[in-house]
XYZ file of C-alpha atoms in Angstrom:
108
model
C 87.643 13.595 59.948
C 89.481 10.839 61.957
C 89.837 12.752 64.765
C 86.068 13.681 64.788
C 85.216 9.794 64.576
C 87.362 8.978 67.702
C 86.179 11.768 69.769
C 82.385 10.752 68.848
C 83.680 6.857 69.066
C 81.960 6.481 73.004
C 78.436 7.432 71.484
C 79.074 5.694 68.045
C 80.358 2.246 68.993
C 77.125 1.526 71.498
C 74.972 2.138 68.716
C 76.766 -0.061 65.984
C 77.032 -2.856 68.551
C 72.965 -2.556 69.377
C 72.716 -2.064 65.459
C 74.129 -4.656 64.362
C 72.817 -7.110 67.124
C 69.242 -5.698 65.756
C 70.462 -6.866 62.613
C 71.005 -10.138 63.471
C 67.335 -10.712 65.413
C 66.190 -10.196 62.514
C 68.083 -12.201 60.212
C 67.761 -15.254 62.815
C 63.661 -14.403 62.833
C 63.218 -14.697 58.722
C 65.155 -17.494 58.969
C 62.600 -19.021 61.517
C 59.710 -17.974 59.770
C 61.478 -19.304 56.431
C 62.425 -22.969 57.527
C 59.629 -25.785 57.138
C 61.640 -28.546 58.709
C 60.180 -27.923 61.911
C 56.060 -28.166 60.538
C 57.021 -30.838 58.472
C 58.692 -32.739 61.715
C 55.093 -32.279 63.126
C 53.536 -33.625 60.566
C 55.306 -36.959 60.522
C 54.331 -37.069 64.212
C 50.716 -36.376 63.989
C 50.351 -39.243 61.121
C 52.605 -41.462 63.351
C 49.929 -40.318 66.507
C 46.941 -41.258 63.728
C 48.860 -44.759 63.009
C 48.820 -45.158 67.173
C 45.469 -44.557 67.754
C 46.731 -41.660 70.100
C 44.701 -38.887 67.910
C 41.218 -39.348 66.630
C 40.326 -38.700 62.754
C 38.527 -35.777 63.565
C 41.406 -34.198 65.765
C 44.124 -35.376 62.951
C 42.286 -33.429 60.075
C 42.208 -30.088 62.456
C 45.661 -30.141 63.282
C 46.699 -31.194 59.821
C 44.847 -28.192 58.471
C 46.801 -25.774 60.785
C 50.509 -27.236 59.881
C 49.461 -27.289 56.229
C 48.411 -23.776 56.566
C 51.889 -22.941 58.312
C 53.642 -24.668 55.658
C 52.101 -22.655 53.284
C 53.021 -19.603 54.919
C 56.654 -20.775 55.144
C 56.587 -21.672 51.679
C 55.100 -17.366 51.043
C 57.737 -16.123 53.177
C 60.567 -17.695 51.418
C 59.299 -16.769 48.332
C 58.985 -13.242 49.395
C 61.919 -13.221 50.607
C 63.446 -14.427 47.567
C 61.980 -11.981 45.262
C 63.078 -9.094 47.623
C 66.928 -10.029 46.830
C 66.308 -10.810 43.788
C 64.849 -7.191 43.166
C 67.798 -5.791 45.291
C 70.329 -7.465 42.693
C 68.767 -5.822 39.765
C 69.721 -2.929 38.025
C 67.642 0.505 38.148
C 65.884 1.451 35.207
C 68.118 4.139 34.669
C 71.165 2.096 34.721
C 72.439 0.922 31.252
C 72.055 -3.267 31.204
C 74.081 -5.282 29.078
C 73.557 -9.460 28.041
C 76.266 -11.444 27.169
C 75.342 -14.154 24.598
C 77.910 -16.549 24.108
C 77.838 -18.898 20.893
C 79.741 -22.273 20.740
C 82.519 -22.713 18.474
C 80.699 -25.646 16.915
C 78.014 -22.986 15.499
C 80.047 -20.586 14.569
């Protein structure tokens, strides 16, 4: 078995390496698509652009629409996102679940 892992290690090791890199691309994109700082950033400026006078009403309430809107999608992501750990954490039906209750001494 060993042996058979470091004679097939020149074809193996590329493809962990590109694997895991894969991995990561994709961990560093959910995290993009998962972090509002950045819409809520550009919010602050647009209201700071409507305080200026730089962006008309009209213009404001368009762009405003579209970062809310991204927000919101943020917002779905990470709640997607959430739930999908969540449901990996569980146990499967089949498997036998067990709850702990714990009563304080002053009720027993």
């Amino acid at each position: 078995m060993i042996l058979f892992r470091l004679l097939a290690l020149p074809v193996t090791a590329p493809a962990a390496g590109i694997r895991y890199c894969l991995e990561k691309a994709v961990e560093f994109a959910e995290q993009q698509l998962t972090d509002d700082t950045p819409v809520r950033e550009e919010l602050l400026e647009l209201q700071l652009a409507l305080e200026e006078g730089r962006v008309t009403d009209e213009e404001y309430t368009q762009r405003e629409a579209a970062l809310v809107a991204r927000l919101a999608r943020s917002a779905s992501t990470a709640r997607k996102r959430r739930v999908r750990a969540f449901a990996a954490q569980a146990p499967a039906e089949d498997e036998e679940r067990t709850v702990v209750i714990e009563i304080p001494e002053e009720l027993e």
